Tab-separated table of C-alpha atoms in Angstrom:
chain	number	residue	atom	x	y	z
A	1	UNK	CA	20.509	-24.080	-7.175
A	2	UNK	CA	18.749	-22.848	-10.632
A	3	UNK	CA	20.962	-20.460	-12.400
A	4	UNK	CA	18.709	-19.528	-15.196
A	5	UNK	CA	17.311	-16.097	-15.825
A	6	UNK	CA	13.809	-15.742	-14.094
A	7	UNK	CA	11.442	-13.963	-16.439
A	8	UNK	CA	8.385	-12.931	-14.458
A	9	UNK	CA	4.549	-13.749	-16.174
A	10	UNK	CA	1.756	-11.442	-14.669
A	11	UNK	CA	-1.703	-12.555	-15.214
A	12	UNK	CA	-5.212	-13.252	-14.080
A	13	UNK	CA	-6.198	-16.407	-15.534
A	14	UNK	CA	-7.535	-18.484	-12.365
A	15	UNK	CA	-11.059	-18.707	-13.367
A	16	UNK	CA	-10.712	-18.868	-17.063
A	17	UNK	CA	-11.796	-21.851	-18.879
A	18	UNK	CA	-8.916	-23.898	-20.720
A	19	UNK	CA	-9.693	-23.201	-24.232
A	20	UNK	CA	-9.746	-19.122	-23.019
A	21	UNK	CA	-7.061	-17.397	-25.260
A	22	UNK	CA	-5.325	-15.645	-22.400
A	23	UNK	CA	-5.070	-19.488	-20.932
A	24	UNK	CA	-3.561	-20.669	-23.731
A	25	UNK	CA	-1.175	-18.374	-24.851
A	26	UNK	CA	0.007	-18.527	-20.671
A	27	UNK	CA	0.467	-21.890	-21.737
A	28	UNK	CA	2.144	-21.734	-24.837
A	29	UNK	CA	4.733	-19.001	-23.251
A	30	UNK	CA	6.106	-21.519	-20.626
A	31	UNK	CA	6.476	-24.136	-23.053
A	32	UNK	CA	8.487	-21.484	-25.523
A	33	UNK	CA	10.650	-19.293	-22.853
A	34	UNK	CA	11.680	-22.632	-20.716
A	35	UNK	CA	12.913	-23.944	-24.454
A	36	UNK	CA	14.876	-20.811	-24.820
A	37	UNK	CA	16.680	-21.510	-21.481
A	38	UNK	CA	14.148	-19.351	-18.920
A	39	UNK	CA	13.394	-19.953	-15.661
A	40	UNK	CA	9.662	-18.999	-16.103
A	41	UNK	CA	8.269	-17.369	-12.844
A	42	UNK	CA	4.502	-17.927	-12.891
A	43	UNK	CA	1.584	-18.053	-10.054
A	44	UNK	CA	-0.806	-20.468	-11.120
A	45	UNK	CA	-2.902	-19.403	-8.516
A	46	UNK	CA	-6.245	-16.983	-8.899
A	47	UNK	CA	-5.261	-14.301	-6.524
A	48	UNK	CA	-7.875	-11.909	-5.492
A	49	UNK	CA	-7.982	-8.880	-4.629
A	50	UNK	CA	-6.942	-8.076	-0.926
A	51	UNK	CA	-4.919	-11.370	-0.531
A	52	UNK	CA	-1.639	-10.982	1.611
A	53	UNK	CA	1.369	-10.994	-0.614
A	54	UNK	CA	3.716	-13.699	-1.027
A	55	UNK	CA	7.309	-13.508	-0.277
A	56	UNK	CA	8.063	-15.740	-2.993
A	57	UNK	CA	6.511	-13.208	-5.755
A	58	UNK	CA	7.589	-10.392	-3.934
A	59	UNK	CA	11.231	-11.458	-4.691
A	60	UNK	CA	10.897	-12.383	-7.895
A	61	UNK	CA	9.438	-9.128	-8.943
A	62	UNK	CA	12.303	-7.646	-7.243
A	63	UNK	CA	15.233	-9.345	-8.952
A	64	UNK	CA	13.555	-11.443	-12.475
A	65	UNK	CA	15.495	-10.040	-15.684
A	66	UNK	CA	12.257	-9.492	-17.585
A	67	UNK	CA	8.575	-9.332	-17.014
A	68	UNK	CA	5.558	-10.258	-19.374
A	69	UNK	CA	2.038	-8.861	-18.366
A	70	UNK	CA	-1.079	-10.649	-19.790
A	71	UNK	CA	-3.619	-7.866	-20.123
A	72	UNK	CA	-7.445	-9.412	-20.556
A	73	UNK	CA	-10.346	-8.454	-18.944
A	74	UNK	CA	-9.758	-10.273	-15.985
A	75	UNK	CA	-6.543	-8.494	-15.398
A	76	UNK	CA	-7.930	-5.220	-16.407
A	77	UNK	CA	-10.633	-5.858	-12.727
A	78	UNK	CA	-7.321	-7.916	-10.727
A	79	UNK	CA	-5.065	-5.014	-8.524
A	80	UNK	CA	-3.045	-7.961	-8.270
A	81	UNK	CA	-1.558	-7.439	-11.638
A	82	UNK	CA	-1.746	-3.879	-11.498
A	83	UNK	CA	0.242	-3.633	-8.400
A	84	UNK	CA	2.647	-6.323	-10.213
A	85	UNK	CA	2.660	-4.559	-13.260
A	86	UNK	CA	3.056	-1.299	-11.105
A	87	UNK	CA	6.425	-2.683	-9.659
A	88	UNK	CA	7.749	-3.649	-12.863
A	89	UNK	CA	7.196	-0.381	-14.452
A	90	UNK	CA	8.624	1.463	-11.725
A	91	UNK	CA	11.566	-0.883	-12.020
A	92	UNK	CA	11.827	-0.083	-16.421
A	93	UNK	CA	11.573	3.595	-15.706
A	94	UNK	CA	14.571	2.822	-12.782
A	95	UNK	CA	16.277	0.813	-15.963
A	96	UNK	CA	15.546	1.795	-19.550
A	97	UNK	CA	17.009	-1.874	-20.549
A	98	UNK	CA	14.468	-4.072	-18.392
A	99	UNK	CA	12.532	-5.963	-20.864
A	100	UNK	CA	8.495	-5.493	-19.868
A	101	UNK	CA	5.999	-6.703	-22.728
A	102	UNK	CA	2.406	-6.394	-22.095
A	103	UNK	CA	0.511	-8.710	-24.082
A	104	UNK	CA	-3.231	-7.201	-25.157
A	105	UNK	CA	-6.135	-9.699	-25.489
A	106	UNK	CA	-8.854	-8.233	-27.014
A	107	UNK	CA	-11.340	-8.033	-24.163
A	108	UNK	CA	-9.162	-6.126	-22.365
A	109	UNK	CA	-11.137	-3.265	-20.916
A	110	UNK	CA	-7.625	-0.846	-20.608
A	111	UNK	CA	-9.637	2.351	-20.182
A	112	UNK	CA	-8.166	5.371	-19.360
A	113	UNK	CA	-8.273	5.078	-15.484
A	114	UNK	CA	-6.226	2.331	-15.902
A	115	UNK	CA	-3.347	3.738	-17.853
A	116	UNK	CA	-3.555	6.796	-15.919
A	117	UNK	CA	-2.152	5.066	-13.128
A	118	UNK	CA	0.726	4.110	-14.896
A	119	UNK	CA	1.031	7.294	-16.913
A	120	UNK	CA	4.273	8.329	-14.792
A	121	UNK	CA	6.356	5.039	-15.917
A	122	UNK	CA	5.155	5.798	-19.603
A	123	UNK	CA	3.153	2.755	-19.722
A	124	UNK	CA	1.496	3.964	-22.691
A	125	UNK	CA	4.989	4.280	-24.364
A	126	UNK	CA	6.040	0.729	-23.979
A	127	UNK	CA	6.057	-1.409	-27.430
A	128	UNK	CA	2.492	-4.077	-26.733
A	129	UNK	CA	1.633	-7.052	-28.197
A	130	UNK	CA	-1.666	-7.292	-29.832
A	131	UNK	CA	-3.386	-10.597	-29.714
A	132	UNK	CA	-5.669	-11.654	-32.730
A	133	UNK	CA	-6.439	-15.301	-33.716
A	134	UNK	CA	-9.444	-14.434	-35.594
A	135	UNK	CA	-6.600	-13.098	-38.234
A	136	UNK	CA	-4.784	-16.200	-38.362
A	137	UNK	CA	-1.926	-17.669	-36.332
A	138	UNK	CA	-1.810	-19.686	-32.833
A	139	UNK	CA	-0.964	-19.189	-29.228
A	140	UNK	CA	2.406	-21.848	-30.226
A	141	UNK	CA	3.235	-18.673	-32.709
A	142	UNK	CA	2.436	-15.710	-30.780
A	143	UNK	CA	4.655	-17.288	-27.814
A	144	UNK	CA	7.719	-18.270	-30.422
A	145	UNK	CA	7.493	-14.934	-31.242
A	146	UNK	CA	7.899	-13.369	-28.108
A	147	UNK	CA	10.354	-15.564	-26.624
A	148	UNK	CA	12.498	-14.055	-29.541
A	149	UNK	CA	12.401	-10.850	-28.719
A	150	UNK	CA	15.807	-9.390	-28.649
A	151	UNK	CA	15.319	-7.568	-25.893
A	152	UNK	CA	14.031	-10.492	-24.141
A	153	UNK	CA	17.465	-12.583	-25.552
A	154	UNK	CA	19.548	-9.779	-24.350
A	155	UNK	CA	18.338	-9.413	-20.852
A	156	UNK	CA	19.143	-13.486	-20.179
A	157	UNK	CA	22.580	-12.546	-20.437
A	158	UNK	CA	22.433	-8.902	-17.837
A	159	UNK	CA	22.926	-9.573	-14.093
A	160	UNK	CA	19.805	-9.500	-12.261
A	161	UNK	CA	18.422	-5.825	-11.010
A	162	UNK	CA	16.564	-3.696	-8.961
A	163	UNK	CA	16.051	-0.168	-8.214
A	164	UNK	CA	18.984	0.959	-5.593
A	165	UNK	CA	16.575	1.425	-2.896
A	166	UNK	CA	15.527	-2.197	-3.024
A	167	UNK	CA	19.078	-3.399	-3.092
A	168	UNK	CA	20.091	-1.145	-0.577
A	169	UNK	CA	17.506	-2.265	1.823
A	170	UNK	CA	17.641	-5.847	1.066
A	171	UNK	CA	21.648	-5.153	1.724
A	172	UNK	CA	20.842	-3.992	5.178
A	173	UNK	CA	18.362	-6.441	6.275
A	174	UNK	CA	20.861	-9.043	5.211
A	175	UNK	CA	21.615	-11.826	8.316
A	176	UNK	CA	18.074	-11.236	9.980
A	177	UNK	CA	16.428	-14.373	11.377
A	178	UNK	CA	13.316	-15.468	9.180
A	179	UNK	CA	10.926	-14.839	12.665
A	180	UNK	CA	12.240	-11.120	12.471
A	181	UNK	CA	10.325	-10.703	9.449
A	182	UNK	CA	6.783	-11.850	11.122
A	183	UNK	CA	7.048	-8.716	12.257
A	184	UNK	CA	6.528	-7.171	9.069
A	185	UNK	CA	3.132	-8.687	8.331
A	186	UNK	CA	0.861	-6.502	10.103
A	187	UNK	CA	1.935	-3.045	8.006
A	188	UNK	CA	2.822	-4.894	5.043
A	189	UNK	CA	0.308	-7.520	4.662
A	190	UNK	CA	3.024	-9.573	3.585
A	191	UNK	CA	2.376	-13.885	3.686
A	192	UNK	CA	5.129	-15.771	4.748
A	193	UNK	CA	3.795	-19.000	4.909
A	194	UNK	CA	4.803	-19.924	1.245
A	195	UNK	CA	8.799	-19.221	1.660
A	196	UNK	CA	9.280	-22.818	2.785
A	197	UNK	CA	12.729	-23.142	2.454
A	198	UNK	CA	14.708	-25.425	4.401
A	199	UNK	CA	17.790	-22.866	5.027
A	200	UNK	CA	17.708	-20.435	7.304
A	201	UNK	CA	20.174	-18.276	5.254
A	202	UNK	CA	18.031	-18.557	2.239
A	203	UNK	CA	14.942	-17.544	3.784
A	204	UNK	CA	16.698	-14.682	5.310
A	205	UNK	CA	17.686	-13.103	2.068
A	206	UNK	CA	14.532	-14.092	0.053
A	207	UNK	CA	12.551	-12.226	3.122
A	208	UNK	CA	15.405	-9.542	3.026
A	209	UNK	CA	14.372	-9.109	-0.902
A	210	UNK	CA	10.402	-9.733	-0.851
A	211	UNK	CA	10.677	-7.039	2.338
A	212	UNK	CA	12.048	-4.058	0.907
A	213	UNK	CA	10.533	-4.685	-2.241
A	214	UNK	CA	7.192	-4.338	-0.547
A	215	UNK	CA	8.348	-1.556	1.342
A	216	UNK	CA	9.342	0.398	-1.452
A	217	UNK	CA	5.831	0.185	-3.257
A	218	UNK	CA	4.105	1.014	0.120
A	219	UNK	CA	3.293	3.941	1.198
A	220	UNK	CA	5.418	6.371	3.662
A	221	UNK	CA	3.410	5.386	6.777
A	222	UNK	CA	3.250	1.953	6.118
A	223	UNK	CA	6.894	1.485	4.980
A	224	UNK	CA	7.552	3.579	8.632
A	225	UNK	CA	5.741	0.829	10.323
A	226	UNK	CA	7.429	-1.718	8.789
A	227	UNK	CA	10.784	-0.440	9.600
A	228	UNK	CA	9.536	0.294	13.408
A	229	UNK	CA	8.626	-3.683	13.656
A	230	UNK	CA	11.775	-4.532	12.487
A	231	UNK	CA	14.333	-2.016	14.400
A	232	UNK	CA	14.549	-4.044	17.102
A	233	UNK	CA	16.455	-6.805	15.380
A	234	UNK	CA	18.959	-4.728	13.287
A	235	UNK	CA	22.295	-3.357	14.692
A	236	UNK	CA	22.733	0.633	15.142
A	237	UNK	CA	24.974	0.742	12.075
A	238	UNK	CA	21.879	-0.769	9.703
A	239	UNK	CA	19.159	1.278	11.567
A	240	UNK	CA	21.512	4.350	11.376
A	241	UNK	CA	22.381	3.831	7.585
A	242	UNK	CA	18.411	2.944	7.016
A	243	UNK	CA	17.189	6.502	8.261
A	244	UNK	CA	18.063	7.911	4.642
A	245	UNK	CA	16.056	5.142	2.850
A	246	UNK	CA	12.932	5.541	5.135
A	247	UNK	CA	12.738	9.402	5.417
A	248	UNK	CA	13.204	9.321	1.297
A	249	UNK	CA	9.576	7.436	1.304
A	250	UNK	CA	7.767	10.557	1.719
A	251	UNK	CA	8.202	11.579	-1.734
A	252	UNK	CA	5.817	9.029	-3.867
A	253	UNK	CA	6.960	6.614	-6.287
A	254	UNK	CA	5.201	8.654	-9.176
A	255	UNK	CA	6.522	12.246	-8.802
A	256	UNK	CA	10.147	10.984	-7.771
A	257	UNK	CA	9.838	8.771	-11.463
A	258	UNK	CA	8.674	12.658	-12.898
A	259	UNK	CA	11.924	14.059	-11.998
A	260	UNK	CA	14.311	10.986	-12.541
A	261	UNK	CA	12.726	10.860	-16.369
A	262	UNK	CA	13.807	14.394	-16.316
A	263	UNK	CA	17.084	13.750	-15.198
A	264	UNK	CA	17.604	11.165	-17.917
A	265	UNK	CA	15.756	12.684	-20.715
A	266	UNK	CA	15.854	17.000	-20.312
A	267	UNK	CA	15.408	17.425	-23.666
A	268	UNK	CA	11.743	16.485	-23.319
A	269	UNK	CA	11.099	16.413	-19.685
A	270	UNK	CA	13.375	19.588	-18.525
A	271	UNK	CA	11.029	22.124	-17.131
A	272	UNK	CA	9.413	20.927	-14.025
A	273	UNK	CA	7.277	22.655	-10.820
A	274	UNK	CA	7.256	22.063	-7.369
A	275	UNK	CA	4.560	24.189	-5.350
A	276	UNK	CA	6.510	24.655	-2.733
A	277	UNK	CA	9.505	27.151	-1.527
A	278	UNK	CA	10.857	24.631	1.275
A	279	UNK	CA	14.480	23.765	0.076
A	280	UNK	CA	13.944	21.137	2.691
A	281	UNK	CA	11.554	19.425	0.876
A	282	UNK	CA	13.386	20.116	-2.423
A	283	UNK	CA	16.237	18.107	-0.926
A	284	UNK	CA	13.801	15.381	-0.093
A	285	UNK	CA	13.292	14.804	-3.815
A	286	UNK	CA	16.787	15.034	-4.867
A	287	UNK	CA	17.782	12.683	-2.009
A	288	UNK	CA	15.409	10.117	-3.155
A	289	UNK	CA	15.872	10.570	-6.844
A	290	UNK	CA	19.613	9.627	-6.056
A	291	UNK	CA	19.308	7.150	-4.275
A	292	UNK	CA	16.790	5.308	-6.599
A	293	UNK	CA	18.144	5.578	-10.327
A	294	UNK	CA	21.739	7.547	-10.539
A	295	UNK	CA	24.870	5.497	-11.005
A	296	UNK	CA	27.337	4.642	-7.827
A	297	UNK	CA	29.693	7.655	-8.464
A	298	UNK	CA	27.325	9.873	-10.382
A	299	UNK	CA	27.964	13.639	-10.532
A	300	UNK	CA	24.679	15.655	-9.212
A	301	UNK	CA	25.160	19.485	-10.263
A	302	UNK	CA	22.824	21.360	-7.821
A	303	UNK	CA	22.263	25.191	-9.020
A	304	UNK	CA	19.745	27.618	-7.071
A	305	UNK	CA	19.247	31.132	-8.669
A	306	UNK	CA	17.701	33.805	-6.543
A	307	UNK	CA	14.633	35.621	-7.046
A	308	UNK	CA	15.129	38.792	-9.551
A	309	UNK	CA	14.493	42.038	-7.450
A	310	UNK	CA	11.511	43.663	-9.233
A	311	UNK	CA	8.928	42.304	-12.195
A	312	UNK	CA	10.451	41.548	-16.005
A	313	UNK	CA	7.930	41.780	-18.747
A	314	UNK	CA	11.406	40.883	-21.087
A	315	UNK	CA	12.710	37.194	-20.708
A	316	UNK	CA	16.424	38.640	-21.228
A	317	UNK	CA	17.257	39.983	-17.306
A	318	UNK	CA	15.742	36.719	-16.213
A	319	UNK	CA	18.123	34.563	-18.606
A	320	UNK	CA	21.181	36.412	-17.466
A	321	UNK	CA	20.326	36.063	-14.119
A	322	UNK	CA	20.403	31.968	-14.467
A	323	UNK	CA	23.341	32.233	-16.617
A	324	UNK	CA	25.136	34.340	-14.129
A	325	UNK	CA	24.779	31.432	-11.463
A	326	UNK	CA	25.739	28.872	-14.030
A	327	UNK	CA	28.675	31.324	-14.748
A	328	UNK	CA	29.382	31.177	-11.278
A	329	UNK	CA	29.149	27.286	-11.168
A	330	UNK	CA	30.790	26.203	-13.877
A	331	UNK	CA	33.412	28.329	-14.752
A	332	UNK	CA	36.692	28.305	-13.040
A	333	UNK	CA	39.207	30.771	-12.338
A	334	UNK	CA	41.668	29.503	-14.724
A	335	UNK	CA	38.566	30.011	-17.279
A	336	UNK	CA	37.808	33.208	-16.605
A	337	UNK	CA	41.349	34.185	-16.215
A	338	UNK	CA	41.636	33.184	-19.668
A	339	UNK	CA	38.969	35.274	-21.110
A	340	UNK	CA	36.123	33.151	-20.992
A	341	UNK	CA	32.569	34.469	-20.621
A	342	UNK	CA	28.939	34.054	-21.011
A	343	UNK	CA	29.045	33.896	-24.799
A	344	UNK	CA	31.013	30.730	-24.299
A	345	UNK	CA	28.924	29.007	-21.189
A	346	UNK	CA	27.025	26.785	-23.498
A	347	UNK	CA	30.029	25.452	-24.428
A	348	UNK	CA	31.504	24.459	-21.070
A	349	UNK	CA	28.354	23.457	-19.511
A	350	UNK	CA	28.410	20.513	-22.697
A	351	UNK	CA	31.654	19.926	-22.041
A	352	UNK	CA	30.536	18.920	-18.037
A	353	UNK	CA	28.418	17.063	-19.215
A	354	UNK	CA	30.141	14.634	-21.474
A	355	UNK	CA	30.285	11.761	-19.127
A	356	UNK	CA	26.857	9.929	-19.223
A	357	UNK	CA	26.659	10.338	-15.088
A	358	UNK	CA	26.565	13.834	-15.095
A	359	UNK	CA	22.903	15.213	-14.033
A	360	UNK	CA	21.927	18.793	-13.054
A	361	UNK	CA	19.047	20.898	-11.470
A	362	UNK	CA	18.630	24.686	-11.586
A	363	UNK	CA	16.056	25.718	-8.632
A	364	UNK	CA	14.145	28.606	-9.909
A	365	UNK	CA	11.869	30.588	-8.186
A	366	UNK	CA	8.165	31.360	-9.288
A	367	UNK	CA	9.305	35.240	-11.625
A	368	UNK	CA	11.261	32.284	-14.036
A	369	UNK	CA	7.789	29.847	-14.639
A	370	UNK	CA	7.630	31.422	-18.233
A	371	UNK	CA	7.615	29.767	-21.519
A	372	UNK	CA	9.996	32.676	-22.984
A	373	UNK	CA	12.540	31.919	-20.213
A	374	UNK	CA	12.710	28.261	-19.879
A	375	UNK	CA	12.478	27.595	-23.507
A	376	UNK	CA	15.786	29.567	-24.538
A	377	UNK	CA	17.536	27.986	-21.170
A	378	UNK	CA	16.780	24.459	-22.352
A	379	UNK	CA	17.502	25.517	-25.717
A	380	UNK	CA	21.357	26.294	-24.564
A	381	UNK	CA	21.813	24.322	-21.812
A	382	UNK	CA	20.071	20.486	-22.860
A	383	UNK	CA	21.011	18.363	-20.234
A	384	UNK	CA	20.006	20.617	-17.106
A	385	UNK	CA	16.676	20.267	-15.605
A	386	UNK	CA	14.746	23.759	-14.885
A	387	UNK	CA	12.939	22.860	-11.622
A	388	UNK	CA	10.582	25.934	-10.660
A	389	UNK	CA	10.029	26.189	-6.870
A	390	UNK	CA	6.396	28.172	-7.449
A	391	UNK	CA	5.671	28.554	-3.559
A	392	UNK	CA	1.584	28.233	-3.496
A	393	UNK	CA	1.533	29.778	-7.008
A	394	UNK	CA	0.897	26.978	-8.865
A	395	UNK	CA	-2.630	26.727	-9.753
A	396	UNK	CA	-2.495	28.420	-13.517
A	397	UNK	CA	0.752	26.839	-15.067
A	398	UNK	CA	1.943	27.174	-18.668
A	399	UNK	CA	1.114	23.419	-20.709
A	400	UNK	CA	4.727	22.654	-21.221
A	401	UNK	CA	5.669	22.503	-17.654
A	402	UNK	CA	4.997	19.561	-15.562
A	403	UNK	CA	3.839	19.330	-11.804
A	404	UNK	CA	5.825	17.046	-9.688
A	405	UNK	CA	2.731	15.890	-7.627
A	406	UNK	CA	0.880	15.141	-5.209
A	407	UNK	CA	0.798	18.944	-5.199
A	408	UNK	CA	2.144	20.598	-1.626
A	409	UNK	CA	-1.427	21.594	-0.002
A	410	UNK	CA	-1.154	22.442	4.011
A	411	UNK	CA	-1.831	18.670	4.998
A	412	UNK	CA	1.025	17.714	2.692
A	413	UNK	CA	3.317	19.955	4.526
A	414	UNK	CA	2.445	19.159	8.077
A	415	UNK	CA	2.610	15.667	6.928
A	416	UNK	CA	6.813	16.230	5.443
A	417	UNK	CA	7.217	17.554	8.992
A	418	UNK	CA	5.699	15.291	11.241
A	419	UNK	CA	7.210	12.252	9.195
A	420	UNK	CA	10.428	13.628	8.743
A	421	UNK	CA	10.553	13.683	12.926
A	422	UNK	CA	9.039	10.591	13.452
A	423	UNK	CA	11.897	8.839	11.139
A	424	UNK	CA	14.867	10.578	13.131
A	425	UNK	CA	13.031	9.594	16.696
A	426	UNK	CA	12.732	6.217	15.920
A	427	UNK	CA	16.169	5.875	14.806
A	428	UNK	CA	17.399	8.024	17.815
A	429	UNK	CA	15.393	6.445	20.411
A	430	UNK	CA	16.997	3.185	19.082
A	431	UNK	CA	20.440	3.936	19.342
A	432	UNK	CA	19.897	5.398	22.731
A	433	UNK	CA	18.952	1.844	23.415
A	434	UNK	CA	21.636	0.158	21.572
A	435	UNK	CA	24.432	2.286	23.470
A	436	UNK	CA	22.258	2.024	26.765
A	437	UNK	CA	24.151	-0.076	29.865
């Protein structure tokens, strides 16, 4: 079995000619990463667009230790590679340390619809690498150079990884029979064919992986399909432990990565709105946000503040009030016995939050969505994200908040509801068959 680090090359190269730039540096990046003791994970394939995915790539972008995206023109027109370099993006903003490295050719037509789809993940905020042989240098260099990257060295050494909802799922789908997974195909689109390997217990866990690595980039309905073909073959304890993973799909990938960038960086991202009141559905994004990105044994401070009885043209009621539940929260009896009070909140809430795991989010309702409030609470209290709960008042926000989207019209509510039941009946319906005589 090969123990070398996998390093995952996304491209679109298939109908390129030889001498093409984008071929050659492909190339020339094989040659340098297997010298530097990769296991270099490339299709040379031309995939187009509405193929059926493979379980082999499915895997690897699940559990390779760095990922390299070739961006010409031809991947600029291939959702191929965007939906690759969609999943390793997600998987960076999961783990800061991930290595990705997009590699720009200069015909790349990266216009702004293209970012924008990536513009959750901060895309736009990962360091590129600009290609230009008309300036001197060769495809030999340009790869030496990369394969040097220190991130890139770094990563060879870091156990593989994957967002916790992937490993989670893979976990639980664990010990399934490869013909389980036909199953699958039909909501997933998923191509088994290529996972010709000659072990049964192999193909089981590369299927487990490629699986629930597909799932988690589908959408909600899809994933529930997936997970409806599949039921039947998994014991209650798996289907009962899998109802938290599936009903979590609801939220999308983007706005759950909006509120776990706030979690992990509140001094920039700290003042978020949901248009909604439902603590239901506020749950719904907490719930998912833990399970994808926060540490096994992370601390999750939840604080909800009430709505202020009457209108406050002054930001000062409205700041007591949220320091009065933080009060509340955060200081203990022995504290206050001791003399402690608001004057010396900032203080303890910093000292709560000394450990690196710690993460908090004050619910606020709609009276609080002010720049003169939110700025002075972030100003005190740095690592606690302000999440505003604006109800259907969300249309005219201030520029330094952002929406957590899509945002909560009527057909997105009837659609938390109906899939939220749908997920508990098919669980229930199959342990009423498990435990059935």
């Amino acid at each position: 079995m090969d123990n070398k680090p996998t390093i995952f090359i996304s491209h679109s190269t298939g109908q390129l000619p030889e001498n093409d730039h984008c071929v050659l540096v492909r190339k020339a990046l094989v040659t340098a990463l297997a010298a530097k003791g990769w296991n270099v994970f490339l299709d040379s394939l031309a995939i187009e667009a509405g193929n059926l995915w493979r379980a082999d790539i499915l895997h690897n972008l699940a559990t390779a230790q760095a990922c390299i995206i070739l961006l010409n023109e031809a991947a600029g027109n291939s959702s191929w590679v965007k939906a690759e370099a969609l999943i390793m993006c997600f998987r960076k903003s999961m783990d800061p340390s991930f290595p990705v490295v997009p590699i720009v050719f200069p015909d790349a037509q990266l216009d702004a619809t293209f970012l924008k789809t990536y513009e959750p993940f901060e895309f736009n905020e990962i360091q590129r690498v600009a290609v230009n042989f008309e300036t001197g240098g060769s495809p030999e260099a340009l790869a030496q150079k990369i394969a040097e990257i220190p991130a890139l060295q770094a990563s060879m050494h870091a156990p593989p990884n994957c967002t916790a909802w992937v490993q989670d799922v893979a976990d639980l789908l664990v010990g399934l029979k490869p013909p389980a997974f036909n199953r699958t195909v039909p909501p997933l689109k998923l191509d088994l064919a290529a996972n010709a390997l000659a072990d049964d217990a192999a193909q089981s866990m590369r299927l487990g992986w490629a699986v629930a690595n597909l799932m988690h980039q589908a959408d909600a309905n899809d994933c529930y399909e997936a997970f409806a073909k599949l039921i039947s073959a998994l014991s209650s304890e798996h289907a009962l432990r899998l109802r938290r993973y599936l009903a979590s799909k609801w939220v999308m990938n983007e706005s759950v990565e909006m509120l776990l960038h706030a979690l992990r960086r509140p001094d920039t991202h700290g003042w978020l709105v949901l248009n909604t009141s439902s603590l239901k559905i506020v749950e719904c994004y907490q719930d998912r946000a833990s399970i994808e990105v926060l540490p096994r044994g992370a601390t999750i401070y939840k604080i909800s503040v009430s709505a202020p009885k009457g209108e406050f043209e002054k930001p000062e009621p409205l700041i007591a009030l949220v320091e009065d539940a933080l009060m509340e929260h955060f200081l203990t009896d022995e504290m206050k016995e001791a003399g402690l009070e608001r004057d010396s909140l900032p203080a303890v809430v910093a000292k709560y939050f000394e450990p690196a795991n710690c993460f908090a989010v004050c619910l606020l309702p709609v009276n609080f969505n002010r720049a003169n409030v939110i700025s002075v609470l972030r100003g005190r209290y740095e690592r606690i994200v302000f999440l505003i709960l604006a109800g259907n008042k969300s249309t005219q926000l201030p520029a330094e908040a952002r929406p957590l989207k899509p945002l909560l019209v009527a057909d997105n509510l009837i659609e938390f509801a109906v899939f939220g039941k749908r997920c508990n009946t098919l669980i229930d319906d199959h342990l009423t068959k498990s435990t059935s005589p």
